[in-house]
Short mmCIF file of C-alpha atoms in Angstrom, two decimals:
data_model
loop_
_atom_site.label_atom_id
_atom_site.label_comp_id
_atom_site.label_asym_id
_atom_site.label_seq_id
_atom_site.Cartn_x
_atom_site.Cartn_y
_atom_site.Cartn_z
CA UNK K 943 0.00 0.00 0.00
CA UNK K 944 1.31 3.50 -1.35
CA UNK K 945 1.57 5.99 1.77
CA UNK K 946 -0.20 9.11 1.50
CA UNK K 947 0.92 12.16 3.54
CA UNK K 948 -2.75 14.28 3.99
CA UNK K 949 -1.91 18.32 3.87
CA UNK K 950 -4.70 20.21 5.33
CA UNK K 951 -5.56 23.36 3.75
CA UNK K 952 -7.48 26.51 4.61
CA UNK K 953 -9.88 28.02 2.20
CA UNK K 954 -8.27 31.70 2.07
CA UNK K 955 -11.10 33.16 -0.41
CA UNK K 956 -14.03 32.07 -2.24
CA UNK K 957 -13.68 32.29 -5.70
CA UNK K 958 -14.78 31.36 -8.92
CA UNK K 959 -14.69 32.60 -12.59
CA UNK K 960 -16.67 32.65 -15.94
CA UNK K 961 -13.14 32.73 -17.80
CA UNK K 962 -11.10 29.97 -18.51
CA UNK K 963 -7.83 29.67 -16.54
CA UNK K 964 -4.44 29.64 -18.56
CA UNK K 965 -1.79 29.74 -15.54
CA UNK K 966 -0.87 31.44 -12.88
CA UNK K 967 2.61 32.31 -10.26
CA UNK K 968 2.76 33.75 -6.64
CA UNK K 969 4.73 36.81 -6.50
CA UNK K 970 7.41 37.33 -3.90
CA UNK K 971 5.67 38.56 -1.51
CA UNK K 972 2.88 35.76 -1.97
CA UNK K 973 -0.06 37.85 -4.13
CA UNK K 974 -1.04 34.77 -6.10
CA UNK K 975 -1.73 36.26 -9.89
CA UNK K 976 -4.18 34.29 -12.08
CA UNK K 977 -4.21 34.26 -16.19
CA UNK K 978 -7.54 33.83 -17.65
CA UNK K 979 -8.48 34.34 -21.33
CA UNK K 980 -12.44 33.99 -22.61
CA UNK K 981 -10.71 31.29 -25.54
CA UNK K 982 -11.23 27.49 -25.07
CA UNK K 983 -8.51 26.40 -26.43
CA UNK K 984 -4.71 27.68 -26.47
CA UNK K 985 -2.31 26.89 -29.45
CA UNK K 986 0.98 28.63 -28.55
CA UNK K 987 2.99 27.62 -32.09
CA UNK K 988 0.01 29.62 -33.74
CA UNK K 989 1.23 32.21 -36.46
CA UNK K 990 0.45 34.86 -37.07
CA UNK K 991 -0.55 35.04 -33.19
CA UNK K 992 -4.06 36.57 -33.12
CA UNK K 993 -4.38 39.61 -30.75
CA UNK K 994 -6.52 38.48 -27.51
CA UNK K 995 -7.70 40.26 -24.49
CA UNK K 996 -6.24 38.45 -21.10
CA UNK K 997 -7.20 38.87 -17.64
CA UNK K 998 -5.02 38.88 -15.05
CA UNK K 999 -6.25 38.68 -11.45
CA UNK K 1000 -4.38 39.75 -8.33
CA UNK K 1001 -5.03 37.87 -5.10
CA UNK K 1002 -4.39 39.29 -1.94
CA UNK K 1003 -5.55 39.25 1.27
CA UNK K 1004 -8.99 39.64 1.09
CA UNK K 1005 -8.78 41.45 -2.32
CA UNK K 1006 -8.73 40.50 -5.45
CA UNK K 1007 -7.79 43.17 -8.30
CA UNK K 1008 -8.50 43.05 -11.89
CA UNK K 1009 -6.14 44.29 -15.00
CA UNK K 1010 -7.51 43.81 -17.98
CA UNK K 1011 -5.23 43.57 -20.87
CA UNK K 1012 -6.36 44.15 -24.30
CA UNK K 1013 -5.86 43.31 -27.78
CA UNK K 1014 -1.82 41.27 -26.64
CA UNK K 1015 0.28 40.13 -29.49
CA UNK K 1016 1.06 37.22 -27.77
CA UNK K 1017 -0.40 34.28 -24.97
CA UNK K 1018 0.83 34.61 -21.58
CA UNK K 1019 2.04 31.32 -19.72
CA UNK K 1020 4.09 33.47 -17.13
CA UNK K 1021 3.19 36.59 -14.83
CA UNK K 1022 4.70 38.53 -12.63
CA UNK K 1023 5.13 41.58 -11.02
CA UNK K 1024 7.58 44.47 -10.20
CA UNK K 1025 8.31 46.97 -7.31
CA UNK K 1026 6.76 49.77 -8.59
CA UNK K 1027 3.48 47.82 -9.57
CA UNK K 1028 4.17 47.08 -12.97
CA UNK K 1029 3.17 43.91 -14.65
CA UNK K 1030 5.52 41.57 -16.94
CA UNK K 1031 3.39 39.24 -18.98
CA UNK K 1032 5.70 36.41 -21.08
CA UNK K 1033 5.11 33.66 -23.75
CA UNK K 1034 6.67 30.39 -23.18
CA UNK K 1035 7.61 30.17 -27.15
CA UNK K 1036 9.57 32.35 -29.18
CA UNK K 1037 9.69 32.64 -33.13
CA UNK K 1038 12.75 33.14 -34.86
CA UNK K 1039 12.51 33.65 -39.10
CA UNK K 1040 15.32 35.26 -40.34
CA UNK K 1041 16.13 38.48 -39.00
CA UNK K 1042 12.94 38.86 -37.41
CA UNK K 1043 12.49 38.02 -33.31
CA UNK K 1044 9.10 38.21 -31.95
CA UNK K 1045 9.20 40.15 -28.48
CA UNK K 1046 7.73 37.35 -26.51
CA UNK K 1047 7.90 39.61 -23.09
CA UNK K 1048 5.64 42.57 -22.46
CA UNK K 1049 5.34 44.76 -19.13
CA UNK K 1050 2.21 46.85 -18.47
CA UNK K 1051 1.27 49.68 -15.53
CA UNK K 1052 -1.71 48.88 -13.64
CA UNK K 1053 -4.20 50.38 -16.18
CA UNK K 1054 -3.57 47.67 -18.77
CA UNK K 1055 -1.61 49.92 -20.98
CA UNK K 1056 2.19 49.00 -22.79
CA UNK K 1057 5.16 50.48 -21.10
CA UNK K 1058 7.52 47.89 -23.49
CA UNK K 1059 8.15 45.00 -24.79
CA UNK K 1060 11.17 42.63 -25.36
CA UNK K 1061 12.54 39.26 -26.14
CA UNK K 1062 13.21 36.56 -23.49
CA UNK K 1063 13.98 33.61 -25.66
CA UNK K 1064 12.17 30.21 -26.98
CA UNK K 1065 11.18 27.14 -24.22
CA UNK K 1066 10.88 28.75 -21.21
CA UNK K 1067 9.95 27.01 -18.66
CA UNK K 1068 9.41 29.76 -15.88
CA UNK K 1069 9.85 33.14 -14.78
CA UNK K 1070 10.25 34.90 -11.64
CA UNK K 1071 10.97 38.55 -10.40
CA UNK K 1072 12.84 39.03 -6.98
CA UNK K 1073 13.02 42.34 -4.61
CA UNK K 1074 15.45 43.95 -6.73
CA UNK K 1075 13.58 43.79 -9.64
CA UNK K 1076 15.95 40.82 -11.35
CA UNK K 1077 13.83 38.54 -13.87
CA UNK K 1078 14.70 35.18 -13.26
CA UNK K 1079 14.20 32.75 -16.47
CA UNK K 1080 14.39 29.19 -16.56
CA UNK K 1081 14.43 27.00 -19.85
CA UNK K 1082 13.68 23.64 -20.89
CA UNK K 1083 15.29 21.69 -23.64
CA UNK K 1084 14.25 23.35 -26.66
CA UNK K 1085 15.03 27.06 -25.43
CA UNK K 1086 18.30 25.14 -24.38
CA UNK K 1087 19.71 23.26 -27.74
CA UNK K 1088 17.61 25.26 -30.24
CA UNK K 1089 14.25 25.03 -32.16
CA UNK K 1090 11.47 27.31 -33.42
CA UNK K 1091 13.96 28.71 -35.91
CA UNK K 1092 16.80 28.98 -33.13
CA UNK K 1093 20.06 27.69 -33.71
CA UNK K 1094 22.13 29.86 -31.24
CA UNK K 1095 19.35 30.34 -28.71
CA UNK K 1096 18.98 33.05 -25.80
CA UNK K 1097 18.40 30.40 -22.97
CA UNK K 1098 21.13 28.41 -23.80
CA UNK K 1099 22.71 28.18 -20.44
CA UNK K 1100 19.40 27.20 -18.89
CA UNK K 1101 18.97 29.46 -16.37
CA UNK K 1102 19.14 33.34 -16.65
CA UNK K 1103 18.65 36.70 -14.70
CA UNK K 1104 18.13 39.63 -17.12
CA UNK K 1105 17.21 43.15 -15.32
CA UNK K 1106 13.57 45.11 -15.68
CA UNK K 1107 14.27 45.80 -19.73
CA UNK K 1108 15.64 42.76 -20.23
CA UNK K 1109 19.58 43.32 -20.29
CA UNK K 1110 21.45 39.80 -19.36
CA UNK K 1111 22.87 40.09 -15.61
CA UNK K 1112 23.78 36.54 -15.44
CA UNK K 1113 23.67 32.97 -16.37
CA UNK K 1114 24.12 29.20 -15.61
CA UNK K 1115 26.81 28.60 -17.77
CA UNK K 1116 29.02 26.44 -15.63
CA UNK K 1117 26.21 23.95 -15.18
CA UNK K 1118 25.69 22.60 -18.16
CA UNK K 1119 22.10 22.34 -17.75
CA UNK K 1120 19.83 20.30 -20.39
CA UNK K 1121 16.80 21.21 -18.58
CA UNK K 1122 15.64 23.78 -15.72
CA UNK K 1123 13.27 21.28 -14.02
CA UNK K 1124 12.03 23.84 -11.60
CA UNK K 1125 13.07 27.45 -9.97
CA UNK K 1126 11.81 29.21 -6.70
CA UNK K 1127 13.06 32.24 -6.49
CA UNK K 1128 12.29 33.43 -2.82
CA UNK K 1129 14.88 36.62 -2.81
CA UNK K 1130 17.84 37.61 -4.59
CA UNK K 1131 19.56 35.93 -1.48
CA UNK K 1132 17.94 32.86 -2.02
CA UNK K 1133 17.51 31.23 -5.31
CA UNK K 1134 16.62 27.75 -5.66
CA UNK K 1135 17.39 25.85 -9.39
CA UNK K 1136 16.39 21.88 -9.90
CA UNK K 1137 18.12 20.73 -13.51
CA UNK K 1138 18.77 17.92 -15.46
CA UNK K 1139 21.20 16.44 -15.95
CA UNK K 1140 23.10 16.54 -13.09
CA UNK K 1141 19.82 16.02 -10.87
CA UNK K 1142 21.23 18.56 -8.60
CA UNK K 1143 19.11 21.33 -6.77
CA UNK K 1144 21.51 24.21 -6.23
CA UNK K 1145 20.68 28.00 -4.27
CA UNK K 1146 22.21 30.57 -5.44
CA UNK K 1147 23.10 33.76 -2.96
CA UNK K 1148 23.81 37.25 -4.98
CA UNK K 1149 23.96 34.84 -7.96
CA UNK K 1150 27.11 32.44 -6.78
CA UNK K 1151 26.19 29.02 -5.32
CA UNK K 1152 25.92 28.37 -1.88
CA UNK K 1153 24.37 25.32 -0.90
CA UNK K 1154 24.22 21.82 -4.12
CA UNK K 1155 21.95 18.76 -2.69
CA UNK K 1156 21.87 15.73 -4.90
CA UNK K 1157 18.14 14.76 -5.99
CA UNK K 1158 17.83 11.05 -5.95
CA UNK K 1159 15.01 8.76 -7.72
CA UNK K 1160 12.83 9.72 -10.71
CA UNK K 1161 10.60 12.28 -9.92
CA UNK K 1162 11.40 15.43 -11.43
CA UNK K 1163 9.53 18.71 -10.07
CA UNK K 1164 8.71 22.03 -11.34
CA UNK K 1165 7.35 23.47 -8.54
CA UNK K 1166 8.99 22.75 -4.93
CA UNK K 1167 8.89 24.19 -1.23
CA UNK K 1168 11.55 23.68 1.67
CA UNK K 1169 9.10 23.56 4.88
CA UNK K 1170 10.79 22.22 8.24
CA UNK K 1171 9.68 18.18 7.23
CA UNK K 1172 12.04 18.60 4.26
CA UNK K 1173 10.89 19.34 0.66
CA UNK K 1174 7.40 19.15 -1.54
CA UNK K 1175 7.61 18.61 -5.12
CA UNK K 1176 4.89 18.73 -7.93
CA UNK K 1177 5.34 15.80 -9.84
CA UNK K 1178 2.31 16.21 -12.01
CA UNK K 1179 -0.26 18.61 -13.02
CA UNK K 1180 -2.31 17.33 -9.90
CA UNK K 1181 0.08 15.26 -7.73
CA UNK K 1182 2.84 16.33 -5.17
CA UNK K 1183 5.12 14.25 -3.32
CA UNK K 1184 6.87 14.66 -0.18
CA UNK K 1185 11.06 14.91 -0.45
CA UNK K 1186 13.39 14.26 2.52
CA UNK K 1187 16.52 16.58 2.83
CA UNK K 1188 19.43 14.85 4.98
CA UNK K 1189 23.45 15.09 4.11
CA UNK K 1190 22.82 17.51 1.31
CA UNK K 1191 20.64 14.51 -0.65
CA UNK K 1192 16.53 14.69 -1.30
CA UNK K 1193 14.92 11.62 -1.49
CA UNK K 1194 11.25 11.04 -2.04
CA UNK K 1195 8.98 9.44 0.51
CA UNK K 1196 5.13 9.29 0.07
CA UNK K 1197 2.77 11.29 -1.60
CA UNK K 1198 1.02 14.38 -0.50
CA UNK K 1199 -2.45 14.63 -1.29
CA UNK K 1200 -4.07 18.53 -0.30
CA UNK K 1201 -7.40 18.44 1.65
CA UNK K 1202 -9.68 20.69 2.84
CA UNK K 1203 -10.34 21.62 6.82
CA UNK K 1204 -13.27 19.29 6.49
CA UNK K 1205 -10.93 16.22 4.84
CA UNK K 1206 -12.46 16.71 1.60
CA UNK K 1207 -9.69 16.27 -0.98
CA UNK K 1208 -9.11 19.97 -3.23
CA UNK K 1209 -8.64 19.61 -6.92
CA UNK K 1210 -6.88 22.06 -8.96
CA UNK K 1211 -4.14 23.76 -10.05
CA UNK K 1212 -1.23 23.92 -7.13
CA UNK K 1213 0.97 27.01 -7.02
CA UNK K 1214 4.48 26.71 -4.77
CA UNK K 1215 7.08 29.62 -3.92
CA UNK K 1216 8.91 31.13 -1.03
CA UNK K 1217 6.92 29.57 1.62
CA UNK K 1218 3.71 30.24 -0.01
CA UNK K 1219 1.65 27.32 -0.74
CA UNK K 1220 -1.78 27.73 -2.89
CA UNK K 1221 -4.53 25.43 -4.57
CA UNK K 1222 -7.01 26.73 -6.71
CA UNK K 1223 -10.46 24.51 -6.15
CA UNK K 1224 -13.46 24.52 -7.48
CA UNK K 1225 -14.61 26.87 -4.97
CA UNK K 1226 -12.37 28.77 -4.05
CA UNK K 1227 -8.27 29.48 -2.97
CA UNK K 1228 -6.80 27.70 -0.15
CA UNK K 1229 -3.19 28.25 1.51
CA UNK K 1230 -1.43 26.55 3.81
CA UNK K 1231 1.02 27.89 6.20
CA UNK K 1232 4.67 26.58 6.26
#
């Protein structure tokens, strides 16, 4: 019989939507940011891209804002938000023909309207903004080792931090990453980085290494949390799994399964960063404290 850890949630909010949800990313200082879109279905290689509006919601406390972006060149799969309020919406893919690039990044002031837009790169995997206003991009293979019309692509160290506009600060380059599994970027002073193939989950302080654990088995995460039983990992779309951390090595132990105060198990999309943990149900957003 397969052990299964029970993680009792509390509903923070009630909440539901007549859009359809596209993705979604806790900020830094744990607003939990929502994509929706009115379309049914999503094709990201689409081109020309047809202009869309997107709604972005902004969950906080007891509060929930709105921006409503109109008439985007692009499809968001990443959000997040600076210091000064602004938001950065980003594509996952990236077309290169030729000589032109599309500007697959885009950052907009509360109102919904374009400050600018830039390129990121192709196959990105995530994206996160710490206190000083450092975007933090993480690639999977094909942003990596090329594709999409890239044959000397942006991402190909696997992990980079560009500034506010987009300018490269720093990169991964002596890891020889094929694959950014998953990032958490909790503070510039504490960067967290999961890649294949190596299997090795390094944090980064001011941007040099400072701690390297060794990830053992085959469960690779995108999303994680350190709480003080060790590490959770999403394994899946739906499932999570419990990690231990001893000796500088993560192993994984049972499975997690998220539950409401009442038992009742919550299904729906899982969001993981700093210490913020947050499930979207069918009824609502629940957190958990760590």
């Amino acid at each position: 019989m397969i052990a299964i850890e029970k993680l009792v949630m509390k509903k923070w909010m009630e909440y539901s939507s007549n859009l359809n949800f596209v993705g979604g990313q806790i900020t830094k200082d744990g607003v939990l940011l929502l994509i929706e879109s009115s379309l049914k279905e999503i094709d990201f290689f689409q081109r020309p891209i047809p202009k869309n509006n997107w709604t972005i919601r902004m969950i906080k406390g007891e509060t929930i804002e709105t921006i409503n972006l109109k008439n985007v060149p692009l499809i968001p799969s990443e959000v997040d938000v600076f210091s000064d309020g602004s938001l950065l919406i980003v594509q996952s893919r990236c077309r290169k023909d030729g000589h032109y690039i599309e500007r697959n990044a885009r950052r907009y002031n509360s109102n919904g309207e374009l400050i600018e837009a830039f390129t990121l790169g192709d196959g990105i995997s995530q994206v996160q903004i710490d206190e000083t206003n450092t975007i933090w991009v993480s690639y999977f293979d094909e942003g990596i080792f090329g594709n999409f019309g890239w044959e000397q692509p942006i991402g190909s160290d696997g992990l980079i931090a560009y500034t506010m506009n987009g300018s490269k600060l720093w990169s991964a380059r002596d890891y020889e990453i094929c694959d950014c599994y998953g990032l958490n970027v909790v503070s510039s002073n504490e960067v967290y980085f999961y890649y294949y193939d190596d299997l090795n989950l390094v944090q980064l302080k001011e941007m040099k290494e400072s701690i390297r654990y060794r990830v053992e088995g085959n469960d690779s995460f995108q999303q994680f949390i350190i709480d003080q039983a060790g590490l959770i990992g999403q394994i899946d779309l739906y499932s999570l799994k419990r990690f231990r951390i001893r000796n500088r090595t993560i192993t994984p132990k049972e499975k997690l399964q998220l539950t409401d105060t009442n038992g009742k198990r919550i299904n729906g999309p899982v969001f993981m960063r700093g210490k913020f943990l947050y499930a979207y149900g069918k009824d609502g957003v629940y957190t958990r404290s760590l």
